[in-house]
Coordinates of C-alpha atoms and ligand atoms in Angstrom, one line a residue:
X1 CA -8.6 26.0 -0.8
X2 CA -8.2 28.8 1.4
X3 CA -7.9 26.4 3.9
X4 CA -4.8 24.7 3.2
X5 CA -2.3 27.9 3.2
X6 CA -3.9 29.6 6.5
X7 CA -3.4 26.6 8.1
X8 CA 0.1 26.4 8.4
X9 CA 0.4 29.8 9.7
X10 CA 0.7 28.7 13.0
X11 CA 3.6 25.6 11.7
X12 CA 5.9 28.9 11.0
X13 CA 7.0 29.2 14.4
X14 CA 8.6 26.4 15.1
X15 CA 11.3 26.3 17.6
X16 CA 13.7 29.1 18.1
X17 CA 16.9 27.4 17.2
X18 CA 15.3 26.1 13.9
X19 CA 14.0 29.6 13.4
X20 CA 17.2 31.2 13.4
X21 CA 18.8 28.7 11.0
X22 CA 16.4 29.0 8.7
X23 CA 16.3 33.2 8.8
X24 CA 19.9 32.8 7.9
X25 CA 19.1 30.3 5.1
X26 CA 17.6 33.4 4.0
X27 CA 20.1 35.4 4.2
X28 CA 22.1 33.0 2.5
X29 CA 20.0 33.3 -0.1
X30 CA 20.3 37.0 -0.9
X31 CA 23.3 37.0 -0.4
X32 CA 23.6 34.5 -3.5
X33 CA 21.4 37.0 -5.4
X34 CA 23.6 40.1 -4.4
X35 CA 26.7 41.2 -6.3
X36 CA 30.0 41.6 -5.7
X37 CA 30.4 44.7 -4.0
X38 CA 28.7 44.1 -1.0
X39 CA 30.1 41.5 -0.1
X40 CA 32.3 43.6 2.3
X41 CA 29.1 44.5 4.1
X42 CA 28.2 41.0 4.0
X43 CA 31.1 39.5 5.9
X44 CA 30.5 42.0 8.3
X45 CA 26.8 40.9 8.5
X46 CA 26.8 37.1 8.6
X47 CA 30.1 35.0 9.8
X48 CA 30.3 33.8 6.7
X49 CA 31.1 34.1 3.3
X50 CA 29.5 33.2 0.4
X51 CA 32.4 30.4 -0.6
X52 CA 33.0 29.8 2.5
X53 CA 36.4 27.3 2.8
X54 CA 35.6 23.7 2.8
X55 CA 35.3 22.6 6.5
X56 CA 34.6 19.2 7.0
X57 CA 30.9 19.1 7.2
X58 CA 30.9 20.7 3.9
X59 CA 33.5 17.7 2.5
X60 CA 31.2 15.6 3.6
X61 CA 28.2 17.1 2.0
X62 CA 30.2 17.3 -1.2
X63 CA 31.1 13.6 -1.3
X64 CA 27.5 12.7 -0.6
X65 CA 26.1 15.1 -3.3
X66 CA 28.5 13.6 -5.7
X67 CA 27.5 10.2 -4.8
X68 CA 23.8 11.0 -5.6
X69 CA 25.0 12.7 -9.2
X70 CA 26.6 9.8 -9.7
X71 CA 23.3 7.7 -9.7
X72 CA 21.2 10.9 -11.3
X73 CA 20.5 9.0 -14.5
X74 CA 18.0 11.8 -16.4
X75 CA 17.8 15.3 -15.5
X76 CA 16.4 17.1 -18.2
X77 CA 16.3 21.0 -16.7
X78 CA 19.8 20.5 -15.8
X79 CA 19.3 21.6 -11.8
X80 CA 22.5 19.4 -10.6
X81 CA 24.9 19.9 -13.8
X82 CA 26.6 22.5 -11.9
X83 CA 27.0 19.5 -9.3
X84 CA 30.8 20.0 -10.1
X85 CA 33.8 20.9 -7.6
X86 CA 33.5 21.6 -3.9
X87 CA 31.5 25.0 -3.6
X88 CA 28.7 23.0 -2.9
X89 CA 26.6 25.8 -1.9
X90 CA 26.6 27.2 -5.0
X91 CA 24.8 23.8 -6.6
X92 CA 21.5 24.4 -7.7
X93 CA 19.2 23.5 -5.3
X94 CA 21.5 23.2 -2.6
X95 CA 21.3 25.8 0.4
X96 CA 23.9 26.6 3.0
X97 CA 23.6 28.0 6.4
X98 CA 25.4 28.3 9.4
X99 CA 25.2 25.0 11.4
X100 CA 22.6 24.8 14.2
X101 CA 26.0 23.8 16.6
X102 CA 28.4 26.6 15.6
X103 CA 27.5 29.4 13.5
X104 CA 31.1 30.1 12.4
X105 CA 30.6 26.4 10.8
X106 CA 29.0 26.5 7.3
X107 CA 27.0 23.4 6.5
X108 CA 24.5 22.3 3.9
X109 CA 21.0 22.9 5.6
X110 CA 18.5 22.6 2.4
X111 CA 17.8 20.7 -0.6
X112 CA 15.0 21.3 -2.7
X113 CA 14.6 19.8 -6.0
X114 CA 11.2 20.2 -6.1
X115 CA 9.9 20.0 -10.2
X116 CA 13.2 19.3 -11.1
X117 CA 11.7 15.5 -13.3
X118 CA 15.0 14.6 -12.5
X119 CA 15.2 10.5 -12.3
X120 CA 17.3 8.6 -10.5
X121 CA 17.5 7.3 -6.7
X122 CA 18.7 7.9 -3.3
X123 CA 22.3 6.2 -2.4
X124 CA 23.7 5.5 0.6
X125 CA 25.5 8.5 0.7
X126 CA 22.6 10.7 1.7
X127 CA 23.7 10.0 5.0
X128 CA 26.6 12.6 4.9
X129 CA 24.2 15.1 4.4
X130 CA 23.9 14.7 8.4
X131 CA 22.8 18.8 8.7
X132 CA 19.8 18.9 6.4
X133 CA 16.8 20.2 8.2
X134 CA 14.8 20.5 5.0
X135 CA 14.8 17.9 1.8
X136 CA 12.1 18.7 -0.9
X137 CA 12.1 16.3 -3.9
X138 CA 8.9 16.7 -4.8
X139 CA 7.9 16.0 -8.3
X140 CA 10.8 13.9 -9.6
X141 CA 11.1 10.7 -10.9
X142 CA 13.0 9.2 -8.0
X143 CA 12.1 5.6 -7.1
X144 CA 13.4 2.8 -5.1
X145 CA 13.6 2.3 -1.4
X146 CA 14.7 5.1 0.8
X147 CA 18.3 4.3 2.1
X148 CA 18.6 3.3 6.1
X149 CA 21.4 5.9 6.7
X150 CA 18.7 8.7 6.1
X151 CA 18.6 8.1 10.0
X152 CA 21.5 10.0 10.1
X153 CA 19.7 13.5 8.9
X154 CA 19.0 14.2 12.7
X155 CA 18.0 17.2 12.3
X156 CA 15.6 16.8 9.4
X157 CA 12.6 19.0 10.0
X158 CA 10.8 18.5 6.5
X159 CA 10.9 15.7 4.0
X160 CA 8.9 16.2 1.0
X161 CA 9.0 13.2 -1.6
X162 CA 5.6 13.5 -3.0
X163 CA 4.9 12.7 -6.7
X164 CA 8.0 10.5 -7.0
X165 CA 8.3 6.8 -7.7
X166 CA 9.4 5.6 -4.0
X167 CA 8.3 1.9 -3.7
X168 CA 8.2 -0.6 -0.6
X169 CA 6.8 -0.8 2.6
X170 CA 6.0 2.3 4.6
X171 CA 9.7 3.4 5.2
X172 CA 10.2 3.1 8.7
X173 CA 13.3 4.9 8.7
X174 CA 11.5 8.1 8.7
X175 CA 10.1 7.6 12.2
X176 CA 14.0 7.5 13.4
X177 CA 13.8 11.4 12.9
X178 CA 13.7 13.3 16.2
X179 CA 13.2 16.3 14.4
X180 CA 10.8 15.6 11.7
X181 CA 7.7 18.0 11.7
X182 CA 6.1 17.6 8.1
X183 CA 6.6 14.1 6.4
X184 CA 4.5 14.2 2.8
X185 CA 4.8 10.7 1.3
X186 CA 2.1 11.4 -0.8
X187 CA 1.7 10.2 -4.9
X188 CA 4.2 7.1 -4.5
X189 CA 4.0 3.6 -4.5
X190 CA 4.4 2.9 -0.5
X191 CA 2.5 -0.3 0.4
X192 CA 1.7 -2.1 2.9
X193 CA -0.1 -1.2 6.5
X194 CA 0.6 1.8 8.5
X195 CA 3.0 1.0 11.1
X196 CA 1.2 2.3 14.4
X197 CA 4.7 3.7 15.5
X198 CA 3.8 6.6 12.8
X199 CA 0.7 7.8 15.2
X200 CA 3.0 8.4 17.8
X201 CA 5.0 10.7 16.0
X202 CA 4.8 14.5 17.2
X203 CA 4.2 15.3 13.0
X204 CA 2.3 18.2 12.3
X205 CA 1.2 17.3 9.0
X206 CA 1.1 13.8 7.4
X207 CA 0.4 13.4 3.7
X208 CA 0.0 10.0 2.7
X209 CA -2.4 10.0 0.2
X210 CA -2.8 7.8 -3.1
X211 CA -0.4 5.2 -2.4
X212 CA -1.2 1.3 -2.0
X213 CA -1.5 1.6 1.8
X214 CA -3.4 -1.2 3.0
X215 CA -4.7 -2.4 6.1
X216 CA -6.8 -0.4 8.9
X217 CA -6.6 3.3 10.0
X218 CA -4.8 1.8 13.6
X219 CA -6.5 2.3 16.8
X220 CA -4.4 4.5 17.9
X221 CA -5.1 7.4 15.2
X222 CA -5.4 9.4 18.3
X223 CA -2.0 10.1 19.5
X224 CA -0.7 12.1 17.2
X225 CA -1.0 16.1 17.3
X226 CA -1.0 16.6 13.3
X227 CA -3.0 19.3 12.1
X228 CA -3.4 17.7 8.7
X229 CA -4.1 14.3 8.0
X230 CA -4.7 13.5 4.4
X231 CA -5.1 10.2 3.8
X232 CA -7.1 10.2 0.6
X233 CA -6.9 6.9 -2.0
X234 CA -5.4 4.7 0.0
X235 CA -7.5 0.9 1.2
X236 CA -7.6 1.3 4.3
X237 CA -10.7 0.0 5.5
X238 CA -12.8 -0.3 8.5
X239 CA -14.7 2.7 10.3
X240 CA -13.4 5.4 11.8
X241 CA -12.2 4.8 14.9
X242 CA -14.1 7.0 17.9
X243 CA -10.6 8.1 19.1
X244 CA -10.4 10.3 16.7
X245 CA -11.4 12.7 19.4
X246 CA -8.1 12.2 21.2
X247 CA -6.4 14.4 17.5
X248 CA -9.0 17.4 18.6
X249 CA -6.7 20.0 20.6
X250 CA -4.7 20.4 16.8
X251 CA -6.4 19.0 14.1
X252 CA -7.6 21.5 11.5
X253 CA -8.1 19.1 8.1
X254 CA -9.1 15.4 8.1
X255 CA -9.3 14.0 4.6
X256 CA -10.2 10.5 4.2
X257 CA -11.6 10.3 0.3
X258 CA -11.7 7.4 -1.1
X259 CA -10.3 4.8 1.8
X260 CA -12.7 2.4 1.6
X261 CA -13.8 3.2 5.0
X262 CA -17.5 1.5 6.4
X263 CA -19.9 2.2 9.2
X264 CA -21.1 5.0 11.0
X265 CA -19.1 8.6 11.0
X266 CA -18.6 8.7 14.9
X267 CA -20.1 11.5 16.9
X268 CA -16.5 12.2 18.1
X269 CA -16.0 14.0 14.4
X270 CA -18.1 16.8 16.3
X271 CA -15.2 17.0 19.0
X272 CA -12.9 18.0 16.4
X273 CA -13.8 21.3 17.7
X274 CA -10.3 23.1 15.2
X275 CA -11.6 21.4 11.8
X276 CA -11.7 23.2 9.1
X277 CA -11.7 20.9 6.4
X278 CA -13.8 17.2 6.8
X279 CA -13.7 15.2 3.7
X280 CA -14.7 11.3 3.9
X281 CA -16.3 11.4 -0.1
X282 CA -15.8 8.2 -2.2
X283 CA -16.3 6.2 1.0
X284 CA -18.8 3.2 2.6
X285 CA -20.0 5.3 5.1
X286 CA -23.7 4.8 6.3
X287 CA -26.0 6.2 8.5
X288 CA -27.1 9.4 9.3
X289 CA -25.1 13.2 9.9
X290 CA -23.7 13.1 13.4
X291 CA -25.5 16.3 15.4
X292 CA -22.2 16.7 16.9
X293 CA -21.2 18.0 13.7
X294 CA -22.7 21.0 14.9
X295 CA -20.3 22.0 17.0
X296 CA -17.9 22.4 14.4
X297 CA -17.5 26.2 14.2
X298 CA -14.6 26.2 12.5
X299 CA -15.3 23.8 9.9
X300 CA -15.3 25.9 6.2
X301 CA -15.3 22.8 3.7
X302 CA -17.5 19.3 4.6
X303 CA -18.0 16.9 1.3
X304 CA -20.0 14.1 3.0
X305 CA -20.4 13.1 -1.3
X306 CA -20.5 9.4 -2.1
X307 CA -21.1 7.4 0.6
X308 CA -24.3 5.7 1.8
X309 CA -25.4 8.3 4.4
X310 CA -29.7 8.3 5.1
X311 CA -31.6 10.3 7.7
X312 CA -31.7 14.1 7.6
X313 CA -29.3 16.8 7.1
X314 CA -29.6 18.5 10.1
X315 CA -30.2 22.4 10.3
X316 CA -27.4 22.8 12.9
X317 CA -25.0 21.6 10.1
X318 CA -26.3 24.2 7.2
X319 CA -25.8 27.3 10.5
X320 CA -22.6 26.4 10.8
X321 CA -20.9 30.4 10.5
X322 CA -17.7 29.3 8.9
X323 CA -19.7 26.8 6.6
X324 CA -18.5 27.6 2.4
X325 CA -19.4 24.1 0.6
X326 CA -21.0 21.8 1.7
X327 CA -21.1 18.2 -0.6
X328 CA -23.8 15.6 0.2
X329 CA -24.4 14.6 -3.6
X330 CA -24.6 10.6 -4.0
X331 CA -26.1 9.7 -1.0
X332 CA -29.9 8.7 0.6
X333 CA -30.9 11.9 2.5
X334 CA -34.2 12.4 2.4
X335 CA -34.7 15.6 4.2
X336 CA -33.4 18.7 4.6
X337 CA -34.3 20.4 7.8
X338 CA -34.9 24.3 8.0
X339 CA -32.2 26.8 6.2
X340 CA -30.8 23.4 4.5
X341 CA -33.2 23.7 2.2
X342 CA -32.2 27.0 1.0
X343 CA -28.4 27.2 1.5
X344 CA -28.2 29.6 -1.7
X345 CA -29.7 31.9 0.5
X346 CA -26.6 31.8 3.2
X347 CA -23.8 31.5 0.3
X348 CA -22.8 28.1 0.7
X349 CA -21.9 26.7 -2.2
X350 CA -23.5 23.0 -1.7
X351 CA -23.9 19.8 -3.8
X352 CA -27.1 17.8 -3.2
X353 CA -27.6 15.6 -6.2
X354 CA -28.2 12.0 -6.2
X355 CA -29.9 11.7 -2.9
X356 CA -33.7 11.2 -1.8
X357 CA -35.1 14.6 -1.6
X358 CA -38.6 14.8 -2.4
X359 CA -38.7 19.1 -3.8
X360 CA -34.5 18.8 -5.1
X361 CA -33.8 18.0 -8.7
X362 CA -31.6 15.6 -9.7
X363 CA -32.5 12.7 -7.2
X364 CA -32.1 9.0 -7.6
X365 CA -35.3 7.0 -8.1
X366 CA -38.5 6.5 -6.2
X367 CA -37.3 2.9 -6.6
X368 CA -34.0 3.0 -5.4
X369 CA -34.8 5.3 -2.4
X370 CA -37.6 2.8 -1.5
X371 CA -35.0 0.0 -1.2
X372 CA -32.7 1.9 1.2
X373 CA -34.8 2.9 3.0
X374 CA -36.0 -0.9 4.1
X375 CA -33.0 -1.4 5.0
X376 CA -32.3 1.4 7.8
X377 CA -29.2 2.0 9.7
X378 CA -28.9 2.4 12.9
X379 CA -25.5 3.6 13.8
X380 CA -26.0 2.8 17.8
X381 CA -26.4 -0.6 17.0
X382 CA -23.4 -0.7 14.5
X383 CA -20.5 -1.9 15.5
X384 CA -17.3 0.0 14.9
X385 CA -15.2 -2.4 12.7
X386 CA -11.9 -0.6 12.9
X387 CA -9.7 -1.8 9.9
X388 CA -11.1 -4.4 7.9
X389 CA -7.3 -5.6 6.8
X390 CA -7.6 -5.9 3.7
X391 CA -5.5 -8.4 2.5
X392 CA -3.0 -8.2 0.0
X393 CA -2.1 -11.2 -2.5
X394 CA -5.4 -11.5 -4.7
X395 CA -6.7 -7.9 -3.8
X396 CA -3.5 -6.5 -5.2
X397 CA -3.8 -2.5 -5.6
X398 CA -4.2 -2.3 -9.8
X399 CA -1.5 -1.3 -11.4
X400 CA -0.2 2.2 -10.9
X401 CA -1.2 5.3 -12.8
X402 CA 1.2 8.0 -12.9
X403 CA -1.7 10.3 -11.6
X404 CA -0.2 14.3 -11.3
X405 CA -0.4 15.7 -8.2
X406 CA -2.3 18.6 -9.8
X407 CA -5.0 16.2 -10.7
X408 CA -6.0 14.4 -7.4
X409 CA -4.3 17.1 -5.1
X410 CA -4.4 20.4 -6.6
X411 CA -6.5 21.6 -3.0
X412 CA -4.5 20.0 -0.9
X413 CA -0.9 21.2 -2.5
X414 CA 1.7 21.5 0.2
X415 CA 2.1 25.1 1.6
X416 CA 5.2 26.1 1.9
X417 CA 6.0 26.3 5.4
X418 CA 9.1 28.5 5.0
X419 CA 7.8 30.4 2.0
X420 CA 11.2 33.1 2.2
X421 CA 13.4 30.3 2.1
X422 CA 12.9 29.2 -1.2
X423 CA 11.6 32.5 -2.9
X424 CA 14.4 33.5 -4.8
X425 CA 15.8 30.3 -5.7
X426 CA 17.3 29.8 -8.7
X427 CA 14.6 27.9 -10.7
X428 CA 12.1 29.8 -8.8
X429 CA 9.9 26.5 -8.2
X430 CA 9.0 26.1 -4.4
X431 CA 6.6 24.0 -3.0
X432 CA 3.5 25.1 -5.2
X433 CA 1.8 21.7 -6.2
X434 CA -0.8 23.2 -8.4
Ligands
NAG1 C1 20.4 21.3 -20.5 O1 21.8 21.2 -21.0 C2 21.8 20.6 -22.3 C3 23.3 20.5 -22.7 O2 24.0 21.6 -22.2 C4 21.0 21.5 -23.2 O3 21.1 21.0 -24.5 C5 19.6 21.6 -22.8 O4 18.9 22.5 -23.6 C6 19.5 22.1 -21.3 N1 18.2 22.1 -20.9 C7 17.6 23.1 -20.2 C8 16.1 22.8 -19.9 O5 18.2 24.1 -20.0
NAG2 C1 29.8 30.7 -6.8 O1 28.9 31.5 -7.4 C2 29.3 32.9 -7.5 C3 28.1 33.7 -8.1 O2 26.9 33.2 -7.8 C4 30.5 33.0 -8.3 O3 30.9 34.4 -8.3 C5 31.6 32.2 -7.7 O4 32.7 32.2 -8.6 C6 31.1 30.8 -7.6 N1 32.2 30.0 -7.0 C7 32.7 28.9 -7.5 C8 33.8 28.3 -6.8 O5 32.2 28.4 -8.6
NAG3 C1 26.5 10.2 9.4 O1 27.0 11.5 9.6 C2 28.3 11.6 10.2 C3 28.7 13.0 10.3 O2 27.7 13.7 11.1 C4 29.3 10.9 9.2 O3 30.5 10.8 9.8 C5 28.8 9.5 9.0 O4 29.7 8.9 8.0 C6 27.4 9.5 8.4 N1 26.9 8.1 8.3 C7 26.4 7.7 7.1 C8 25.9 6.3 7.2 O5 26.3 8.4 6.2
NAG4 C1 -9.7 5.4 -5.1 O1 -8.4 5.0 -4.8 C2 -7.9 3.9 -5.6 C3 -6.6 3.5 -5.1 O2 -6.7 3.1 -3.8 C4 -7.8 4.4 -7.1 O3 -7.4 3.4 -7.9 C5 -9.2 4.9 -7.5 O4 -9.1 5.5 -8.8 C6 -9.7 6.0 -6.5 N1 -11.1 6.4 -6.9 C7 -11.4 7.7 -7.0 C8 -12.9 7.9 -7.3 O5 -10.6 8.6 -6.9
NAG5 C1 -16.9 22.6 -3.1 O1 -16.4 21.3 -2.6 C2 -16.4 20.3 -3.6 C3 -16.0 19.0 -3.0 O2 -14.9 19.1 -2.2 C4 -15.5 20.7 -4.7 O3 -15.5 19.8 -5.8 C5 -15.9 22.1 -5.3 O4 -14.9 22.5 -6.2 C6 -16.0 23.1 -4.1 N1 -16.5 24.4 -4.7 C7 -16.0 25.5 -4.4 C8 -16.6 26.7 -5.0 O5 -15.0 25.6 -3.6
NAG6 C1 -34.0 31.2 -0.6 O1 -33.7 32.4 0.1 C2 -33.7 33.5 -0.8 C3 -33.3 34.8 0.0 O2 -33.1 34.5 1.3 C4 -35.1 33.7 -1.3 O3 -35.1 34.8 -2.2 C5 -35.5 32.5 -2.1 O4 -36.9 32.6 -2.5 C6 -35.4 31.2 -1.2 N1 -35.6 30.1 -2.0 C7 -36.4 29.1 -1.6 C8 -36.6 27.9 -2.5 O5 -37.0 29.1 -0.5
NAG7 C1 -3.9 -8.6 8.3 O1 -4.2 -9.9 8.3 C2 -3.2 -10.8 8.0 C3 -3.7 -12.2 7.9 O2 -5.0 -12.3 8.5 C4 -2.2 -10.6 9.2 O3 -1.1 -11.5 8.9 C5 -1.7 -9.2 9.2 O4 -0.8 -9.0 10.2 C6 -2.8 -8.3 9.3 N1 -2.4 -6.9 9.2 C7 -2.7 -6.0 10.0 C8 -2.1 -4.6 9.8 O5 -3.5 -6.1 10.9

């Protein structure tokens, strides 16, 4: 848990430009909060004033914010009933700044909706809103397709639709974005394969997790330079590929529960020399602990839990100095070697149920342990099967459970990148996912 907030510490600087339109967001901001009488000091602050005159870019954003009221059809906290007139930054949820091209040009630079339930989807019209740089919808109830002219929001830096009701293939749109830094699909109803365009995206952070992805994790999973993947409940298939290594200069977090992925973990995982956070539970995986992992000084949280892993969990793993849980429950180890037998003693909090370990509690049977273990693996031998495409047709995802964020994500809840930003807005809900 601690992992997920430090992480983004180093997201915060981004690129000067974007820095400085986003500190006047803030200003923006409080100035919203302040009263009256200082707005004299105000103007003479910022080159703008709080109702600043409609310019175009504003008329635009007006006549695209109308257009998605318009096909709002249930919004029960009432964030976009002061959608009326053209002040449009002082709409609920909607933040102005001064645009990135001319500063004495105030434009609509922020949308967050984020908890807002509200239903509905997103028109056509979007596309006026051509100056967002961030658009947060997360936890809402808006589904459909997202509309082509998004393309238009060129200088969208964060797009947060998780926990909505988006359907449809992976929405290729998205990858238009030159400027897109943090895309979090997650807790929708995308299906489909990954297009391999997506790991050739410059994204820092991907969340794609518990959709109906399909299809393989694609060979080139390398190229990106995210420092959070989170793929989690998704069918992917297939092992993971040994390229993995080529994600090591940034990666911090890899989560791949429950993504039906097979074979051996590849010793590259150890070349993830940044990782903090490994999670491949609720997988196929087989064969024994990579020693490689050992190199992982970084690496706080590991849940190897649920899989079909043998062989010993080796020493170097439990010395790991950053090491704070370590899962292995519901697997076939059958040794621990050295200080993994006494992890209590080095505070790590560690789950070893359910495996083969002759002095541990809680182990599966003589009988079942037997039965692995004439069967060993041997992960040089194995090939590397990467994607096993599943097909879709008669291995149809089931049907959907609206499953809250909270519930399967909670750990993995977006940090807010730009935590002043947001702090004092109006409904005073930011990005906290639980
Ligand atoms: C929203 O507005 C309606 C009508 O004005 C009101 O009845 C309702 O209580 C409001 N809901 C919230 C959450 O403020
Ligand atoms: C915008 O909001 C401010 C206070 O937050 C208010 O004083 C002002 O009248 C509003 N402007 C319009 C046009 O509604
Ligand atoms: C895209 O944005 C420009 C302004 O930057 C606007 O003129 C145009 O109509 C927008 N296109 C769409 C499809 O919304
Ligand atoms: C694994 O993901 C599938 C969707 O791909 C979901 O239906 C299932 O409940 C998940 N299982 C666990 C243990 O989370
Ligand atoms: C340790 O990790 C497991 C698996 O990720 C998790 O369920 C558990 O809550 C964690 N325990 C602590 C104390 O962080
Ligand atoms: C584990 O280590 C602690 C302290 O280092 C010691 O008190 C305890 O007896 C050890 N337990 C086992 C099972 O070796
Ligand atoms: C999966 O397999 C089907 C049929 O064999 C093929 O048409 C499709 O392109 C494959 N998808 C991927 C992502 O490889």
């Amino acid at each position: 848990m601690a992992s997920s907030s430090s992480s983004y510490s180093s997201i915060t600087c981004v690129s000067f430009l974007l820095f400085l339109h986003l500190s006047c967001f803030t200003n923006n901001l409080n100035a919203k909060h302040r009263n009256a009488d200082n707005s004299h000091n105000r103007h003479h602050k910022h080159h703008h004033t709080q109702n600043p005159p409609l310019n175009p870019k504003l008329h635009m954003a007006f006549l695209g914010l109308q257009a998605w009221k318009h096909v709002i059809y249930s919004d029960p906290n009432n964030f976009t009933s002061n959608w009326v007139g053209p002040s449009v930054c002082n709409y609920t949820g909607v933040y102005c700044a001064p645009s990135i091209d001319d500063p004495k040009v105030t434009v609509v630079a922020g949308i967050d909706l984020n908890f807002g339930d509200i239903a509905g989807f997103l028109p056509h019209e979007i596309g006026l809103l051509s100056d967002l740089g961030l658009l947060h919808l997360s936890n809402n109830r808006f589904c459909g397709i997202l509309p082509m002219s998004l393309t238009n929001l060129t200088l969208l830096y964060e797009l947060d639709l998780s926990n909505n009701r988006f359907v449809g293939p992976f929405p290729l749109v998205v990858l238009s974005l030159p400027m897109l830094n943090y895309l979090d699909l997650r807790f929708n109803e995308f299906e489909g394969p990954l297009p391999p365009q997506l790991f050739n995206k410059p994204f820092d952070a991907i969340f794609l997790n518990s959709n109906r992805f399909t299809s393989s994790i694609p060979p080139n999973l390398g190229k990106i330079s995210a420092t959070v993947l989170v793929f989690a409940n998704n069918k992917f298939g297939g092992c993971l590929p040994e390229n993995i290594v080529n994600v090591a200069d940034t990666l911090e977090e890899l989560v791949l529960i429950n993504t039906s992925l097979s074979g051996c973990l590849p010793q590259q995982v150890g070349f993830l020399y940044k990782l903090r956070v490994l999670d491949v539970s609720f997988n196929s995986i087989v064969g024994s602990i990579p020693y490689s992992l050992a190199g992982l000084s970084h690496l706080e949280q590991l849940n190897l839990g649920h899989n079909m892993m043998s062989g010993i969990v080796p020493m170097g793993v439990c010395e790991l100095p950053n090491l704070a849980n370590f899962t292995f429950s519901y697997n076939f180890f059958c040794e621990e070697e050295g200080i993994c037998q006494n992890l209590t003693s080095k505070r790590i909090v560690f789950d070893d149920r359910r495996n083969c370990l002759p002095e541990k509690p809680l182990q599966r049977s003589k009988k079942e342990c037997e039965t692995k273990l004439e069967h060993p693996v041997d992960c040089s031998e194995l090939c590397c099967v990467v994607g096993s495409n599943v097909s879709s047709g008669s291995l149809a995802a089931p049907p959907a459970v609206a499953m809250p964020v909270e519930a399967g994500a909670g750990k993995w809840g977006t940090p807010s990148l730009y935590p002043s930003i947001f702090a004092n807005s109006q409904s005073g809900k930011n990005d906290h996912k639980g």
